[in-house]
Amino acid sequence: LWLRCVPDLVNFSGRTEIFTLIDSQAQYPVVNTNYGKIRGLRTPLPNEILGPVEQYLGVPYASPPTGERRFQPPEPPSSWTGVRNATQFAAVCPQHLDERSLLHDMLPIWFTANLDTLMTYVQDQNEDCLYLNIYVPTEDGNNQDDGSDNDGDDDGDIHDQNSKKPVMVYIHGGSYMEGTGNMIDGSILASYGNVIVITINYRLGILGFLSTGDQAAKGNYGLLDQIQALRWIEENVGAFGGDPKRVTIFGSGAGASCVSLLTLSHYSEGNKVSLMVGQGPPGLRNEHTQFTSKVHGSYPKRMVRLPEFS
């Protein structure tokens, strides 16, 4: 029976169909997460020593924080049927960039100096913004340095294609009011270091950090978003070839401050999560309502309607 099937497999049209299917699967890889299947995009890099990277963009890690979920801790995403397309960025969290606004004076110089570039990434805004982007290396980096520190210890080989890869999660900065993980392309870092790189979006400004100082609005929803993203990563990164026990969190600006603050979270208890702080000490404020009012005044009224604070 097997021999009788061979002619059908080796005829020209049959080979074309088989090769087309294989090429399609290689170009658009599919991964099965705990919530459903997602289709990514295999992207070559403009460097002969760097292998291609699989990109999974706009992957939901929480339910949309809209309606009754606004100003509430994030909830896990809903499952879906079929294959979800993850080849384009999702919308970014609402934010207001204007050189004439109060925010311009509150943001770091490196940030305001690159507003034109940033603006191209924040045109598509929506409160349904809790998504992450995953960059997965596809080659073992045989042409790269083996990373040994020659100290005689067994460090393990991160370029071993058969082993689970380390994971690096980047938290973007922007004074808790601006920015997006979409503008950070993790492809080169993923390919060069043979690590899985993940960038995330989290709620910003009053939607992410409103606090009235009582039970009405406890605040820090943006930080809770980050914790939910880390939970999602721990549960699902294994499907991408990542090691959920080797996760490193790093960031810049407010993102680095968030990394520091996450050390105080119960999430870090019992989990092998490394924290690598970039630029930015922990941002702690006591005058919650006054600061909220200050930020609220710089947002368009149409974006979020809130009562005035005295």
GROMACS .gro file of C-alpha atoms in nm:
model
  310
    1LEU     CA    1   0.000   0.000   0.000
    2TRP     CA    2   0.284   0.239   0.081
    3LEU     CA    3   0.450   0.170  -0.258
    4ARG     CA    4   0.128   0.244  -0.440
    5CYS     CA    5   0.115   0.584  -0.275
    6VAL     CA    6   0.468   0.682  -0.378
    7PRO     CA    7   0.388   0.789  -0.737
    8ASP     CA    8   0.130   1.036  -0.608
    9LEU     CA    9   0.391   1.192  -0.378
   10VAL     CA   10   0.666   1.228  -0.634
   11ASN     CA   11   0.475   1.370  -0.928
   12PHE     CA   12   0.555   1.732  -1.003
   13SER     CA   13   0.226   1.885  -0.892
   14GLY     CA   14   0.225   1.683  -0.571
   15ARG     CA   15   0.578   1.793  -0.481
   16THR     CA   16   0.483   2.154  -0.547
   17GLU     CA   17   0.188   2.132  -0.310
   18ILE     CA   18   0.398   1.964  -0.039
   19PHE     CA   19   0.680   2.216  -0.068
   20THR     CA   20   0.431   2.504  -0.064
   21LEU     CA   21   0.278   2.371   0.257
   22ILE     CA   22   0.620   2.329   0.419
   23ASP     CA   23   0.727   2.679   0.313
   24SER     CA   24   0.404   2.825   0.450
   25GLN     CA   25   0.450   2.650   0.784
   26ALA     CA   26   0.809   2.777   0.806
   27GLN     CA   27   0.714   3.133   0.710
   28TYR     CA   28   0.407   3.145   0.935
   29PRO     CA   29   0.475   2.920   1.237
   30VAL     CA   30   0.185   2.825   1.462
   31VAL     CA   31   0.216   2.786   1.840
   32ASN     CA   32  -0.046   2.638   2.070
   33THR     CA   33  -0.081   2.843   2.390
   34ASN     CA   34  -0.306   2.767   2.686
   35TYR     CA   35  -0.566   3.001   2.538
   36GLY     CA   36  -0.552   2.897   2.174
   37LYS     CA   37  -0.331   2.877   1.868
   38ILE     CA   38  -0.147   3.182   1.731
   39ARG     CA   39   0.024   3.231   1.396
   40GLY     CA   40   0.348   3.428   1.387
   41LEU     CA   41   0.588   3.546   1.119
   42ARG     CA   42   0.940   3.419   1.052
   43THR     CA   43   1.153   3.726   0.978
   44PRO     CA   44   1.510   3.724   0.839
   45LEU     CA   45   1.757   3.977   0.979
   46PRO     CA   46   1.985   4.197   0.765
   47ASN     CA   47   2.302   4.032   0.895
   48GLU     CA   48   2.458   3.709   0.773
   49ILE     CA   49   2.564   3.596   1.120
   50LEU     CA   50   2.218   3.642   1.271
   51GLY     CA   51   1.956   3.376   1.211
   52PRO     CA   52   1.589   3.447   1.141
   53VAL     CA   53   1.351   3.527   1.425
   54GLU     CA   54   0.993   3.420   1.474
   55GLN     CA   55   0.778   3.718   1.572
   56TYR     CA   56   0.446   3.679   1.749
   57LEU     CA   57   0.296   4.027   1.775
   58GLY     CA   58  -0.013   4.151   1.951
   59VAL     CA   59  -0.068   3.846   2.172
   60PRO     CA   60  -0.332   3.911   2.444
   61TYR     CA   61  -0.215   3.843   2.798
   62ALA     CA   62  -0.527   3.981   2.970
   63SER     CA   63  -0.889   4.061   2.897
   64PRO     CA   64  -0.962   4.411   2.764
   65PRO     CA   65  -0.966   4.652   3.064
   66THR     CA   66  -1.278   4.827   2.938
   67GLY     CA   67  -1.628   4.883   3.071
   68GLU     CA   68  -1.661   4.739   3.420
   69ARG     CA   69  -1.295   4.627   3.404
   70ARG     CA   70  -1.168   4.985   3.384
   71PHE     CA   71  -0.977   5.081   3.700
   72GLN     CA   72  -0.977   4.715   3.802
   73PRO     CA   73  -0.697   4.456   3.827
   74PRO     CA   74  -0.643   4.270   3.499
   75GLU     CA   75  -0.811   3.937   3.432
   76PRO     CA   76  -0.675   3.648   3.221
   77PRO     CA   77  -0.768   3.659   2.852
   78SER     CA   78  -1.054   3.457   2.707
   79SER     CA   79  -0.975   3.149   2.501
   80TRP     CA   80  -1.038   3.146   2.128
   81THR     CA   81  -1.101   2.884   1.862
   82GLY     CA   82  -0.912   2.845   1.538
   83VAL     CA   83  -0.577   3.015   1.478
   84ARG     CA   84  -0.533   3.376   1.587
   85ASN     CA   85  -0.318   3.592   1.361
   86ALA     CA   86  -0.022   3.745   1.548
   87THR     CA   87   0.172   3.911   1.268
   88GLN     CA   88   0.088   4.276   1.345
   89PHE     CA   89   0.117   4.497   1.651
   90ALA     CA   90  -0.194   4.556   1.859
   91ALA     CA   91  -0.316   4.898   1.967
   92VAL     CA   92  -0.116   5.088   2.229
   93CYS     CA   93  -0.258   5.212   2.558
   94PRO     CA   94  -0.416   5.561   2.556
   95GLN     CA   95  -0.166   5.842   2.599
   96HIS     CA   96  -0.129   6.204   2.502
   97LEU     CA   97   0.186   6.329   2.331
   98ASP     CA   98   0.200   6.701   2.267
   99GLU     CA   99   0.506   6.925   2.284
  100ARG     CA  100   0.287   7.198   2.432
  101SER     CA  101   0.149   6.979   2.708
  102LEU     CA  102   0.257   6.963   3.068
  103LEU     CA  103   0.384   6.611   3.005
  104HIS     CA  104   0.660   6.747   2.785
  105ASP     CA  105   0.825   6.906   3.089
  106MET     CA  106   0.779   6.594   3.301
  107LEU     CA  107   0.939   6.346   3.060
  108PRO     CA  108   1.314   6.275   3.023
  109ILE     CA  109   1.511   6.464   2.758
  110TRP     CA  110   1.594   6.151   2.557
  111PHE     CA  111   1.221   6.081   2.537
  112THR     CA  112   1.107   6.425   2.429
  113ALA     CA  113   1.394   6.451   2.178
  114ASN     CA  114   1.252   6.148   1.995
  115LEU     CA  115   0.885   6.239   1.999
  116ASP     CA  116   0.861   6.231   1.619
  117THR     CA  117   0.979   5.870   1.612
  118LEU     CA  118   0.758   5.772   1.902
  119MET     CA  119   0.452   5.930   1.743
  120THR     CA  120   0.465   5.677   1.460
  121TYR     CA  121   0.410   5.397   1.712
  122VAL     CA  122   0.125   5.551   1.913
  123GLN     CA  123  -0.122   5.650   1.642
  124ASP     CA  124  -0.341   5.344   1.702
  125GLN     CA  125  -0.463   5.384   2.061
  126ASN     CA  126  -0.729   5.185   2.241
  127GLU     CA  127  -0.814   5.094   2.597
  128ASP     CA  128  -0.806   4.733   2.475
  129CYS     CA  129  -0.426   4.737   2.484
  130LEU     CA  130  -0.300   4.458   2.711
  131TYR     CA  131  -0.089   4.273   2.456
  132LEU     CA  132   0.268   4.151   2.434
  133ASN     CA  133   0.516   4.077   2.154
  134ILE     CA  134   0.737   3.768   2.145
  135TYR     CA  135   1.065   3.732   1.952
  136VAL     CA  136   1.195   3.375   1.925
  137PRO     CA  137   1.537   3.283   1.776
  138THR     CA  138   1.535   2.995   1.528
  139GLU     CA  139   1.904   2.899   1.509
  140ASP     CA  140   2.152   2.780   1.769
  141GLY     CA  141   2.410   3.052   1.708
  142ASN     CA  142   2.696   2.822   1.611
  143ASN     CA  143   2.874   3.116   1.451
  144GLN     CA  144   2.857   3.316   1.772
  145ASP     CA  145   3.070   3.330   2.082
  146ASP     CA  146   2.988   3.040   2.313
  147GLY     CA  147   2.943   3.285   2.601
  148SER     CA  148   3.176   3.098   2.834
  149ASP     CA  149   3.332   3.306   3.110
  150ASN     CA  150   3.620   3.057   3.156
  151ASP     CA  151   3.570   3.044   3.530
  152GLY     CA  152   3.561   2.667   3.538
  153ASP     CA  153   3.195   2.651   3.638
  154ASP     CA  154   2.933   2.473   3.434
  155ASP     CA  155   2.726   2.767   3.312
  156GLY     CA  156   2.513   2.568   3.069
  157ASP     CA  157   2.503   2.645   2.700
  158ILE     CA  158   2.234   2.893   2.603
  159HIS     CA  159   2.307   2.809   2.238
  160ASP     CA  160   2.200   2.448   2.284
  161GLN     CA  161   1.906   2.422   2.046
  162ASN     CA  162   1.760   2.130   2.240
  163SER     CA  163   1.745   2.315   2.571
  164LYS     CA  164   1.481   2.560   2.687
  165LYS     CA  165   1.586   2.917   2.612
  166PRO     CA  166   1.620   3.196   2.869
  167VAL     CA  167   1.353   3.465   2.854
  168MET     CA  168   1.405   3.842   2.872
  169VAL     CA  169   1.104   4.065   2.938
  170TYR     CA  170   1.142   4.436   2.860
  171ILE     CA  171   0.927   4.696   3.039
  172HIS     CA  172   0.920   5.027   2.853
  173GLY     CA  173   0.962   5.365   3.016
  174GLY     CA  174   0.786   5.698   2.973
  175SER     CA  175   0.722   5.837   3.321
  176TYR     CA  176   0.423   5.600   3.365
  177MET     CA  177   0.238   5.812   3.110
  178GLU     CA  178   0.379   5.742   2.765
  179GLY     CA  179   0.541   5.473   2.553
  180THR     CA  180   0.476   5.123   2.423
  181GLY     CA  181   0.656   4.793   2.399
  182ASN     CA  182   0.578   4.796   2.026
  183MET     CA  183   0.859   5.041   1.955
  184ILE     CA  184   1.124   4.802   2.091
  185ASP     CA  185   1.222   4.542   1.831
  186GLY     CA  186   1.365   4.245   2.020
  187SER     CA  187   1.472   4.056   1.706
  188ILE     CA  188   1.846   4.130   1.713
  189LEU     CA  189   1.881   4.065   2.086
  190ALA     CA  190   1.687   3.741   2.048
  191SER     CA  191   1.897   3.616   1.758
  192TYR     CA  192   2.236   3.728   1.890
  193GLY     CA  193   2.182   3.606   2.244
  194ASN     CA  194   1.968   3.304   2.153
  195VAL     CA  195   1.712   3.418   2.409
  196ILE     CA  196   1.339   3.479   2.383
  197VAL     CA  197   1.265   3.851   2.409
  198ILE     CA  198   0.921   3.977   2.511
  199THR     CA  199   0.793   4.335   2.519
  200ILE     CA  200   0.464   4.436   2.678
  201ASN     CA  201   0.208   4.714   2.686
  202TYR     CA  202   0.055   4.819   3.016
  203ARG     CA  203  -0.199   5.081   3.117
  204LEU     CA  204  -0.059   5.433   3.147
  205GLY     CA  205  -0.146   5.766   3.302
  206ILE     CA  206  -0.472   5.788   3.492
  207LEU     CA  207  -0.597   5.462   3.340
  208GLY     CA  208  -0.297   5.281   3.482
  209PHE     CA  209  -0.208   5.466   3.799
  210LEU     CA  210  -0.513   5.658   3.923
  211SER     CA  211  -0.537   5.650   4.301
  212THR     CA  212  -0.792   5.828   4.515
  213GLY     CA  213  -0.619   5.711   4.830
  214ASP     CA  214  -0.906   5.485   4.932
  215GLN     CA  215  -1.090   5.172   4.819
  216ALA     CA  216  -1.261   5.358   4.534
  217ALA     CA  217  -0.942   5.348   4.328
  218LYS     CA  218  -0.642   5.176   4.480
  219GLY     CA  219  -0.420   5.253   4.181
  220ASN     CA  220  -0.116   5.077   4.034
  221TYR     CA  221  -0.320   4.902   3.767
  222GLY     CA  222  -0.026   4.935   3.531
  223LEU     CA  223   0.193   4.740   3.773
  224LEU     CA  224  -0.079   4.477   3.808
  225ASP     CA  225  -0.081   4.452   3.427
  226GLN     CA  226   0.289   4.376   3.434
  227ILE     CA  227   0.238   4.105   3.695
  228GLN     CA  228  -0.039   3.951   3.485
  229ALA     CA  229   0.192   3.956   3.182
  230LEU     CA  230   0.457   3.772   3.384
  231ARG     CA  231   0.198   3.513   3.489
  232TRP     CA  232   0.100   3.463   3.125
  233ILE     CA  233   0.463   3.425   3.027
  234GLU     CA  234   0.527   3.172   3.301
  235GLU     CA  235   0.229   2.965   3.185
  236ASN     CA  236   0.287   2.985   2.810
  237VAL     CA  237   0.649   3.060   2.722
  238GLY     CA  238   0.730   2.688   2.724
  239ALA     CA  239   0.524   2.652   2.405
  240PHE     CA  240   0.770   2.888   2.235
  241GLY     CA  241   1.074   2.696   2.358
  242GLY     CA  242   1.135   2.921   2.658
  243ASP     CA  243   1.225   2.828   3.013
  244PRO     CA  244   0.964   2.969   3.258
  245LYS     CA  245   1.217   2.930   3.540
  246ARG     CA  246   1.475   3.154   3.371
  247VAL     CA  247   1.297   3.483   3.321
  248THR     CA  248   1.485   3.813   3.341
  249ILE     CA  249   1.294   4.141   3.366
  250PHE     CA  250   1.465   4.461   3.253
  251GLY     CA  251   1.361   4.812   3.161
  252SER     CA  252   1.455   5.175   3.119
  253GLY     CA  253   1.326   5.489   3.286
  254ALA     CA  254   0.991   5.422   3.448
  255GLY     CA  255   1.026   5.065   3.323
  256ALA     CA  256   1.338   5.024   3.536
  257SER     CA  257   1.149   5.169   3.831
  258CYS     CA  258   0.878   4.911   3.773
  259VAL     CA  259   1.141   4.637   3.779
  260SER     CA  260   1.253   4.763   4.120
  261LEU     CA  261   0.895   4.780   4.245
  262LEU     CA  262   0.826   4.425   4.127
  263THR     CA  263   1.080   4.305   4.381
  264LEU     CA  264   0.820   4.400   4.642
  265SER     CA  265   0.548   4.200   4.470
  266HIS     CA  266   0.433   3.864   4.601
  267TYR     CA  267   0.477   3.742   4.243
  268SER     CA  268   0.853   3.729   4.289
  269GLU     CA  269   0.813   3.496   4.588
  270GLY     CA  270   0.884   3.137   4.492
  271ASN     CA  271   0.956   3.224   4.128
  272LYS     CA  272   1.294   3.221   3.960
  273VAL     CA  273   1.269   3.569   3.815
  274SER     CA  274   1.585   3.775   3.774
  275LEU     CA  275   1.556   4.153   3.790
  276MET     CA  276   1.798   4.364   3.585
  277VAL     CA  277   1.745   4.734   3.647
  278GLY     CA  278   1.837   4.984   3.378
  279GLN     CA  279   1.805   5.359   3.436
  280GLY     CA  280   1.553   5.471   3.692
  281PRO     CA  281   1.518   5.436   4.072
  282PRO     CA  282   1.190   5.320   4.224
  283GLY     CA  283   0.931   5.591   4.167
  284LEU     CA  284   0.741   5.635   4.493
  285ARG     CA  285   0.486   5.910   4.550
  286ASN     CA  286   0.283   6.002   4.853
  287GLU     CA  287   0.071   6.284   4.710
  288HIS     CA  288  -0.141   6.050   4.496
  289THR     CA  289  -0.445   6.268   4.437
  290GLN     CA  290  -0.244   6.583   4.366
  291PHE     CA  291  -0.024   6.405   4.115
  292THR     CA  292  -0.326   6.242   3.952
  293SER     CA  293  -0.488   6.581   3.915
  294LYS     CA  294  -0.170   6.719   3.760
  295VAL     CA  295  -0.157   6.439   3.504
  296HIS     CA  296  -0.532   6.451   3.445
  297GLY     CA  297  -0.507   6.814   3.347
  298SER     CA  298  -0.277   6.726   3.057
  299TYR     CA  299  -0.515   6.468   2.906
  300PRO     CA  300  -0.788   6.556   2.657
  301LYS     CA  301  -1.130   6.560   2.822
  302ARG     CA  302  -1.263   6.328   2.551
  303MET     CA  303  -1.013   6.059   2.648
  304VAL     CA  304  -1.116   6.003   3.009
  305ARG     CA  305  -1.377   6.188   3.211
  306LEU     CA  306  -1.286   6.214   3.577
  307PRO     CA  307  -1.394   6.445   3.858
  308GLU     CA  308  -1.169   6.734   3.946
  309PHE     CA  309  -0.947   6.687   4.249
  310SER     CA  310  -0.911   6.966   4.502
   0.00000   0.00000   0.00000
